[in-house]
Structure formats: C-alpha cells, structure tokens
PDB file of C-alpha atoms in Angstrom:
ATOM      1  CA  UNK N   1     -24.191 -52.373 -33.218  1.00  0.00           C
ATOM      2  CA  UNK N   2     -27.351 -51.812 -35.389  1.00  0.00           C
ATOM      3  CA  UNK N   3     -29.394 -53.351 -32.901  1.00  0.00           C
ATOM      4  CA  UNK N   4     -28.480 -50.882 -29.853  1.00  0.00           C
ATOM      5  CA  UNK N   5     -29.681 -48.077 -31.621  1.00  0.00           C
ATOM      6  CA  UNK N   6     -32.286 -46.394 -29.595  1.00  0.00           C
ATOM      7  CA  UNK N   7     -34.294 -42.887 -29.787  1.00  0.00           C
ATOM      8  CA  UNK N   8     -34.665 -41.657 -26.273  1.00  0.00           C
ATOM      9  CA  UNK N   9     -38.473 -40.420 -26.347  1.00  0.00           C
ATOM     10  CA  UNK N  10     -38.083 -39.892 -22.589  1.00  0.00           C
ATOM     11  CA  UNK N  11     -36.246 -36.689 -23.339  1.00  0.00           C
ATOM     12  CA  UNK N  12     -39.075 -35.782 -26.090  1.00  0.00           C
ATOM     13  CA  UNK N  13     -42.066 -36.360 -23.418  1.00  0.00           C
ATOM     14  CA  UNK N  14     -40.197 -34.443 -21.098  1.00  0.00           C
ATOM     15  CA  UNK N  15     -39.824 -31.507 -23.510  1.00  0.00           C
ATOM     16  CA  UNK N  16     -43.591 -31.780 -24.765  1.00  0.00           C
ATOM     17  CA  UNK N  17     -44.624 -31.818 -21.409  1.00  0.00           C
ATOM     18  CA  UNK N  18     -42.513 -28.666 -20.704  1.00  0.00           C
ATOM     19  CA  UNK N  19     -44.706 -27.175 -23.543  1.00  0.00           C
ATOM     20  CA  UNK N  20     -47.644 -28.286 -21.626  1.00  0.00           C
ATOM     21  CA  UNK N  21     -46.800 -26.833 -18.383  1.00  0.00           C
ATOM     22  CA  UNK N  22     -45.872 -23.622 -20.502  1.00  0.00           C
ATOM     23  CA  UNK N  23     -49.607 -23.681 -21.472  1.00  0.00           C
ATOM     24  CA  UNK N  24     -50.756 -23.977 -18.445  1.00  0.00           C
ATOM     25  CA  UNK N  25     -48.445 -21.393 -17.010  1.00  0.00           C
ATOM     26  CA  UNK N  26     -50.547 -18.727 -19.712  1.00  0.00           C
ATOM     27  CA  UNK N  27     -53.412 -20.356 -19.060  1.00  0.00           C
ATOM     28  CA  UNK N  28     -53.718 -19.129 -15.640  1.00  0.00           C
ATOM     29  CA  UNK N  29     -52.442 -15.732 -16.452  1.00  0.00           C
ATOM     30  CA  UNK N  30     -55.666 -15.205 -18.321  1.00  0.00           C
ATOM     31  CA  UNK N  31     -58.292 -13.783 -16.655  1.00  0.00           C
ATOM     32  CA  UNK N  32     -61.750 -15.184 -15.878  1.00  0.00           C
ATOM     33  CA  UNK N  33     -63.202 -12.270 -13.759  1.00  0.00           C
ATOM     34  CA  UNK N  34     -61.348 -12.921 -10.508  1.00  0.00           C
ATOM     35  CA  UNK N  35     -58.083 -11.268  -9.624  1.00  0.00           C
ATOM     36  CA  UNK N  36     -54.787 -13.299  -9.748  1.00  0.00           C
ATOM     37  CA  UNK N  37     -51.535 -12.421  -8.834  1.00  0.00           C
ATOM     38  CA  UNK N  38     -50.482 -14.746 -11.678  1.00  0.00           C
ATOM     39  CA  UNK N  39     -52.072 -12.869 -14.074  1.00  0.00           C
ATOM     40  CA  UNK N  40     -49.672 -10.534 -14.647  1.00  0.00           C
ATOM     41  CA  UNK N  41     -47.217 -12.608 -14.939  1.00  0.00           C
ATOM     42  CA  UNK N  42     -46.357 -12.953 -18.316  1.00  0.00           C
ATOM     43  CA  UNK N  43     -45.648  -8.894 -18.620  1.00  0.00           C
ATOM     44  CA  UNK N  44     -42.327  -7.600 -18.777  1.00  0.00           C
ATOM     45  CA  UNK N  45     -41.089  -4.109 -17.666  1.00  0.00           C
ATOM     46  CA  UNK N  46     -38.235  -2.396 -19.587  1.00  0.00           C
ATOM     47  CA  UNK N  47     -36.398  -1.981 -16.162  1.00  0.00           C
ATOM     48  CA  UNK N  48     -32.685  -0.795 -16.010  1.00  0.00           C
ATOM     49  CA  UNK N  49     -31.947  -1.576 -19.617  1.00  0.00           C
ATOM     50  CA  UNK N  50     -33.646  -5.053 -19.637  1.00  0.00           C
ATOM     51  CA  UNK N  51     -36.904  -6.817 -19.515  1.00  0.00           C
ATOM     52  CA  UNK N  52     -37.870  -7.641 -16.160  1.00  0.00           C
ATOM     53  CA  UNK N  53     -40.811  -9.645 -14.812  1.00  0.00           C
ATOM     54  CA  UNK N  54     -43.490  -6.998 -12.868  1.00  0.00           C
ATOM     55  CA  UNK N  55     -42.781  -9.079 -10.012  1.00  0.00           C
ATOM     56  CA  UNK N  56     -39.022  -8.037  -9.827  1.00  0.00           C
ATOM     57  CA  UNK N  57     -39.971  -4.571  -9.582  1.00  0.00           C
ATOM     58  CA  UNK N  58     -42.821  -4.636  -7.103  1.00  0.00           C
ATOM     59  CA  UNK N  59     -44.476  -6.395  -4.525  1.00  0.00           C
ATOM     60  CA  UNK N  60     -47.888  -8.216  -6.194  1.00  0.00           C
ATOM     61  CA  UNK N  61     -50.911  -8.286  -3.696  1.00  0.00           C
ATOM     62  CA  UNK N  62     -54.503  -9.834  -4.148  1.00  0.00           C
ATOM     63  CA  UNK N  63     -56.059  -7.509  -1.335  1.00  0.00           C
ATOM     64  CA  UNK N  64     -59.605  -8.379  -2.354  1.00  0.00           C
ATOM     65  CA  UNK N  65     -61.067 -10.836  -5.119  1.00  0.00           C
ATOM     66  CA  UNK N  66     -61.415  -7.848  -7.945  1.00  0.00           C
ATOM     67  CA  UNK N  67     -58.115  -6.166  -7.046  1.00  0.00           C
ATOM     68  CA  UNK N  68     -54.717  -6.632  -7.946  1.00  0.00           C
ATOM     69  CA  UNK N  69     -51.729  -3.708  -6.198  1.00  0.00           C
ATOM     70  CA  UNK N  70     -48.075  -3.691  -6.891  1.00  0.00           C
ATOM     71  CA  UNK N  71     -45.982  -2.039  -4.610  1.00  0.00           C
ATOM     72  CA  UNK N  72     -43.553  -0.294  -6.769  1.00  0.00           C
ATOM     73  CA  UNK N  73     -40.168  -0.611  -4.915  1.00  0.00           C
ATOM     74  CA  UNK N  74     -38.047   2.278  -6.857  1.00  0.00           C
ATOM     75  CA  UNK N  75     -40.666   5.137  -8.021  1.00  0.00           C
ATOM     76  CA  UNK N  76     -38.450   5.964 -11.091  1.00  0.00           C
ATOM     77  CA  UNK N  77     -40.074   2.884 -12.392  1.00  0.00           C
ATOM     78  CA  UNK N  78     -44.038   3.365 -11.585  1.00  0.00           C
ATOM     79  CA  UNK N  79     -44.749   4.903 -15.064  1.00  0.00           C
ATOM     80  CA  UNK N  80     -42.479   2.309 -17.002  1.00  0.00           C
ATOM     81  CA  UNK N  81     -44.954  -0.503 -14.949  1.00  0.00           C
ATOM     82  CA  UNK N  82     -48.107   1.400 -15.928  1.00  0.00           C
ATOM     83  CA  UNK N  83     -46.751   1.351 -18.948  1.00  0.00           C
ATOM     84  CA  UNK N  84     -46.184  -2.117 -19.555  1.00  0.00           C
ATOM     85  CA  UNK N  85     -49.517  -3.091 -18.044  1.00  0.00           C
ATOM     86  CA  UNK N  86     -51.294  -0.714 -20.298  1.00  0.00           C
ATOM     87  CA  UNK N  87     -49.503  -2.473 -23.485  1.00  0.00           C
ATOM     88  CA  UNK N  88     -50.056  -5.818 -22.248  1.00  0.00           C
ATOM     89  CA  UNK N  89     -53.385  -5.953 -23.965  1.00  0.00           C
ATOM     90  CA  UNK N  90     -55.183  -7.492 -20.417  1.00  0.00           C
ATOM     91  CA  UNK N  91     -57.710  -4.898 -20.620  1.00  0.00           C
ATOM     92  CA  UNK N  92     -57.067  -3.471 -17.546  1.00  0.00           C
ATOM     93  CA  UNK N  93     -56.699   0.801 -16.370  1.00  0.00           C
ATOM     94  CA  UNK N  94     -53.795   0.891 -13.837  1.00  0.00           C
ATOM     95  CA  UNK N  95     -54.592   3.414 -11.331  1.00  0.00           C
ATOM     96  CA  UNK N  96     -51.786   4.983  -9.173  1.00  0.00           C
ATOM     97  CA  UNK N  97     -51.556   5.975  -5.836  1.00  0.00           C
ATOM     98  CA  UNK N  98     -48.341   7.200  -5.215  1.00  0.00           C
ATOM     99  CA  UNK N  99     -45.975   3.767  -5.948  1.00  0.00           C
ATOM    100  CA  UNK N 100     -48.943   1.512  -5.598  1.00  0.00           C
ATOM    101  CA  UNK N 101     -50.665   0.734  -8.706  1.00  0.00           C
ATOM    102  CA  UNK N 102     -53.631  -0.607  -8.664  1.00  0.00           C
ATOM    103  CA  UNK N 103     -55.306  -3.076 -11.017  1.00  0.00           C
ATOM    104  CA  UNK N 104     -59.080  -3.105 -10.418  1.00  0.00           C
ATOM    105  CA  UNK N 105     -60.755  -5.840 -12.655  1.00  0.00           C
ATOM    106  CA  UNK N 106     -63.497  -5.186 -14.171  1.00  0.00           C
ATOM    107  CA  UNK N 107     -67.001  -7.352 -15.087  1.00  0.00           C
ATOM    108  CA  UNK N 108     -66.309  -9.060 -18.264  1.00  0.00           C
ATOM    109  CA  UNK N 109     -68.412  -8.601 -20.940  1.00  0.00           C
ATOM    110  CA  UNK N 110     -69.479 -11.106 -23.460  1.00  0.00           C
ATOM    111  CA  UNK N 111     -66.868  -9.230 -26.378  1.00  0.00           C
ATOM    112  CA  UNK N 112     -63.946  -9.319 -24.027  1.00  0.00           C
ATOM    113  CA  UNK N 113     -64.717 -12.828 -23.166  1.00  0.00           C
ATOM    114  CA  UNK N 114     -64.569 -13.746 -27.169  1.00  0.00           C
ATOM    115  CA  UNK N 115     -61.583 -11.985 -26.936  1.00  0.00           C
ATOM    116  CA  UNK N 116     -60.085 -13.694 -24.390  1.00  0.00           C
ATOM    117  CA  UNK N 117     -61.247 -17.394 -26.385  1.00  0.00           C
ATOM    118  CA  UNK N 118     -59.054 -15.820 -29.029  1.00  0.00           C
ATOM    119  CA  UNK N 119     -56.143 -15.386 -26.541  1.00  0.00           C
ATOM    120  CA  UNK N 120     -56.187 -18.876 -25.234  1.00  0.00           C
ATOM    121  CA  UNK N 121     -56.885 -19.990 -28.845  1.00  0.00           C
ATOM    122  CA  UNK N 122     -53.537 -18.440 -29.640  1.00  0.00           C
ATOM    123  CA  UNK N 123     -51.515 -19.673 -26.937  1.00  0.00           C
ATOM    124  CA  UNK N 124     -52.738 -23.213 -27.517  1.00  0.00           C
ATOM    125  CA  UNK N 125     -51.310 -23.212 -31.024  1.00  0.00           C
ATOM    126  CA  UNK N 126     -47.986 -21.712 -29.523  1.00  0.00           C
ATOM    127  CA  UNK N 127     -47.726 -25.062 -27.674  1.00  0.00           C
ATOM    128  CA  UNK N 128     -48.677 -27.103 -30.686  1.00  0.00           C
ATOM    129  CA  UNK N 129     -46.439 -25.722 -32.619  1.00  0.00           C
ATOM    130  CA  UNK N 130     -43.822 -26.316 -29.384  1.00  0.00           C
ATOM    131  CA  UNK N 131     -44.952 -29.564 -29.542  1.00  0.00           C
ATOM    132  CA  UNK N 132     -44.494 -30.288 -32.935  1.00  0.00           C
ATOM    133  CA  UNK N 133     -41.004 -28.674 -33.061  1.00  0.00           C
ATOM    134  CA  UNK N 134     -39.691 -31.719 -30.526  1.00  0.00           C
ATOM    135  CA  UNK N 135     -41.647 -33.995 -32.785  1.00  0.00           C
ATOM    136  CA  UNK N 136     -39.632 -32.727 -35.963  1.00  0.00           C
ATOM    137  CA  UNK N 137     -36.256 -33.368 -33.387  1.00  0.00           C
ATOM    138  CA  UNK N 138     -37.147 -36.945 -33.073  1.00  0.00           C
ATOM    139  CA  UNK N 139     -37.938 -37.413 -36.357  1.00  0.00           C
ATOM    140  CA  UNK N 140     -34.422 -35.896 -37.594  1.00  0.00           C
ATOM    141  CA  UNK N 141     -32.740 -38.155 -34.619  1.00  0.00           C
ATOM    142  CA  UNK N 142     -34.591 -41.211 -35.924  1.00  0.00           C
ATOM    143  CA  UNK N 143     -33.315 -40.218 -39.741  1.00  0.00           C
ATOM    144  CA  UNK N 144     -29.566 -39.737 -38.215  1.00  0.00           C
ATOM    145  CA  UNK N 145     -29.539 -43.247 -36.739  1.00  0.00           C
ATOM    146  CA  UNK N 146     -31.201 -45.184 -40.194  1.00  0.00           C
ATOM    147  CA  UNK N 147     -27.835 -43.268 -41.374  1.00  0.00           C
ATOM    148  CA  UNK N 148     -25.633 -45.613 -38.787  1.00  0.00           C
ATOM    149  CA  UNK N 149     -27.696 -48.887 -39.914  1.00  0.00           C
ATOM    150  CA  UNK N 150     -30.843 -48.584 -37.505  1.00  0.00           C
ATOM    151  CA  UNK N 151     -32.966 -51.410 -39.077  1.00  0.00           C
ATOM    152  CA  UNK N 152     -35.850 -50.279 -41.747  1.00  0.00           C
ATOM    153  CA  UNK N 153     -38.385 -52.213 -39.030  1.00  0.00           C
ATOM    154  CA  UNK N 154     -36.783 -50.422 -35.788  1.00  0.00           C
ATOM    155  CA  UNK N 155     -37.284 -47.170 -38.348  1.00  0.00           C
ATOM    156  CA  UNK N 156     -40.411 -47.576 -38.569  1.00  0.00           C
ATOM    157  CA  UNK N 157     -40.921 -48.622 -34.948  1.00  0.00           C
ATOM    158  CA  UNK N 158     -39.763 -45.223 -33.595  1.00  0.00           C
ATOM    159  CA  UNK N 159     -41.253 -43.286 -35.756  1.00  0.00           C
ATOM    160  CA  UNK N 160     -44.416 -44.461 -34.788  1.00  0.00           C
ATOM    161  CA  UNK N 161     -43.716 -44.120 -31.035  1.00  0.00           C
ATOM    162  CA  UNK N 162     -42.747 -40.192 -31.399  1.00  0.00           C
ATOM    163  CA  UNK N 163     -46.219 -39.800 -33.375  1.00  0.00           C
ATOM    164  CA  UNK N 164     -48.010 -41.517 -30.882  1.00  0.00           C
ATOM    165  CA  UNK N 165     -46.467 -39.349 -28.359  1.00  0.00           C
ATOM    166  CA  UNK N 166     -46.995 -35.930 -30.519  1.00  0.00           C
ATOM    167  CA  UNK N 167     -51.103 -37.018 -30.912  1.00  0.00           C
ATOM    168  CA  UNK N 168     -51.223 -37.493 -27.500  1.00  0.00           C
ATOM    169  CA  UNK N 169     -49.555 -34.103 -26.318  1.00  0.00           C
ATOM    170  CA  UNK N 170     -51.619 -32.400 -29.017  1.00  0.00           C
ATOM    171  CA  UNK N 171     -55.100 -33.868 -27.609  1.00  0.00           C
ATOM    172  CA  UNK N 172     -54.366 -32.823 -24.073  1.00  0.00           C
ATOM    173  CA  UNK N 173     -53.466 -29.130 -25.816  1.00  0.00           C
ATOM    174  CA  UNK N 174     -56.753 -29.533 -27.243  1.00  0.00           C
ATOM    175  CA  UNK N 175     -58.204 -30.530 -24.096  1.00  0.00           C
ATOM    176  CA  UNK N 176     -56.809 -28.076 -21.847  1.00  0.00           C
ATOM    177  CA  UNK N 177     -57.889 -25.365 -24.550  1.00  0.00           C
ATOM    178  CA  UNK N 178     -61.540 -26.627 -24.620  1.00  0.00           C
ATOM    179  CA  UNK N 179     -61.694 -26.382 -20.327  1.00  0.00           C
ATOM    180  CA  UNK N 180     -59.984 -22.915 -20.675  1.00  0.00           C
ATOM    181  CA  UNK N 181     -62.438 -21.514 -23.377  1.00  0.00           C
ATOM    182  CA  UNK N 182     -65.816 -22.717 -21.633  1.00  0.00           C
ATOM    183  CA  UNK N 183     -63.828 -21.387 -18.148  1.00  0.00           C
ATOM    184  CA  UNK N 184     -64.129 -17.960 -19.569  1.00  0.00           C
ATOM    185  CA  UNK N 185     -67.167 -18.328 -21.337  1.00  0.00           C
ATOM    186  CA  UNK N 186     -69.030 -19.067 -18.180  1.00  0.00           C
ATOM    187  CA  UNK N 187     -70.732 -15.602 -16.821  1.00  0.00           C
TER     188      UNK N 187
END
C-alpha cells in the first residue's frame, strides 16, 4: 500500500497556473498609454447592494485609441460608476455626458509610469504569494501521506518535484513582471 502513494502535482500546476493567468488577467488591466476595454476590469461598482463588475452595469466601448465610454444602462447608477472609477486609483477623470461616461486617457508621465512599476510590482507578489500558498498544500499533502507509510525516499522525491514546480511558476512571475515593467516604462 506504501508504494501507491502518490501526490497529484497535476492539480498543483493547474492551480499555479491559475495564479498565472490571474496575473496576466491584471496585467492587462494596467495601462500603458493606449485605451483598453480590459482595463477597467478589475473595478467593482457597489450596484444594488453588491459588488458588480463595471461591465454588468454598462456597455464598455474603445471608440478611439485614447478613449474608453460606458454606456450606463440604469442612470441611478452613473454617479456610483464615476465613483468607483474615481477610487480605483487608475488615474483617470471620468467625464459624463448624460449616462455615458467617458474615460479619456491621458499621456503618461514618467511619475505615473513609476507608479504603475509599483502596481505591477504588487500584483506580481500577489501571485507569488498565490503560488506559494499551493506550494505549502503540497507540502502538507506530502506530510499527510509520510503519516500513512509513504517511504522516507518517495518523501523526499515529492517534495522535490512540488519545489521544482513552485521555482518554476515563480520565474515565469518574475518574467512576466520584468516584460510588464519595461512595457510601461517604454515612452
């Protein structure tokens, strides 16, 4: 019975890599000078007693390349969206036209661009600590089996396959930070 003791690291990947595309996700919801429709994204409106995702609430447009609109669908809720944008900390003034807002972006300037480095900095170490968190599960799942007479060797083994897997997941965080800071870096 020992011997058919495994750790499924398939199921760790997969949730590591679901911390990856989470990255990502933020990643493109940071700005870089261009308008995005996904860069809003990550705000939430305080919409009929709940959070609600901007896009729930409104139509999102990318009419030109330094202009994001939402169409506001019920106009009770225009100044709770303002509102939410505002407090988002992208940096951006919301400017209303009846239920439209509209998001122009600005130039950005070498401050806001540190600032944004900072951002991305921050998210990164949201995944790595993600990341680590499934590490910690294998680890535990690895200490439950030595319990039910998983071999010292195989012990060792696994443990050893789920840090190999963590190193990995934190380069490419690494990675993905260092193409995402020099992204917004670039005038």
């Amino acid at each position: 019975m020992a011997d058919e003791i495994e750790i499924d690291t398939d199921d760790l990947e997969r949730r590591m890599k679901g911390a990856m595309e989470s990255l990502r996700h933020e990643f493109s919801s940071l700005r870089t000078g261009r308008a995005s429709a996904s860069m809003i994204d990550p705000i939430m409106v305080d919409a009929y007693g709940s959070l609600t995702p901007i896009n729930q609430v409104g139509t999102v447009n990318v009419p030109e390349p330094r202009m994001v609109t939402i169409n506001v669908w019920d106009k009770a809720m225009v100044g709770k969206v303002e509102k939410a944008i505002r407090e988002s900390g992208l940096g951006i003034n919301p400017q209303l036209n009846g239920t439209i807002i509209m998001l122009p972006i600005p130039e950005l300037n070498e401050e806001r661009r540190k600032e944004l480095t900072k951002v991305a900095a921050g998210y990164a170490e949201s995944a790595r600590v993600a990341i680590r968190n499934v590490r910690r599960d294998g680890m535990d799942q690895i200490k439950k089996a030595k319990g039910k007479g998983m071999s010292e060797d195989d012990q060792k083994f696994w443990e050893t396959s789920v840090q190999e897997l963590t190193d990995k997941m934190i380069a490419e965080v690494d990675k993905a930070l260092e193409t995402k800071q020099a992204e917004i870096m670039q005038v």
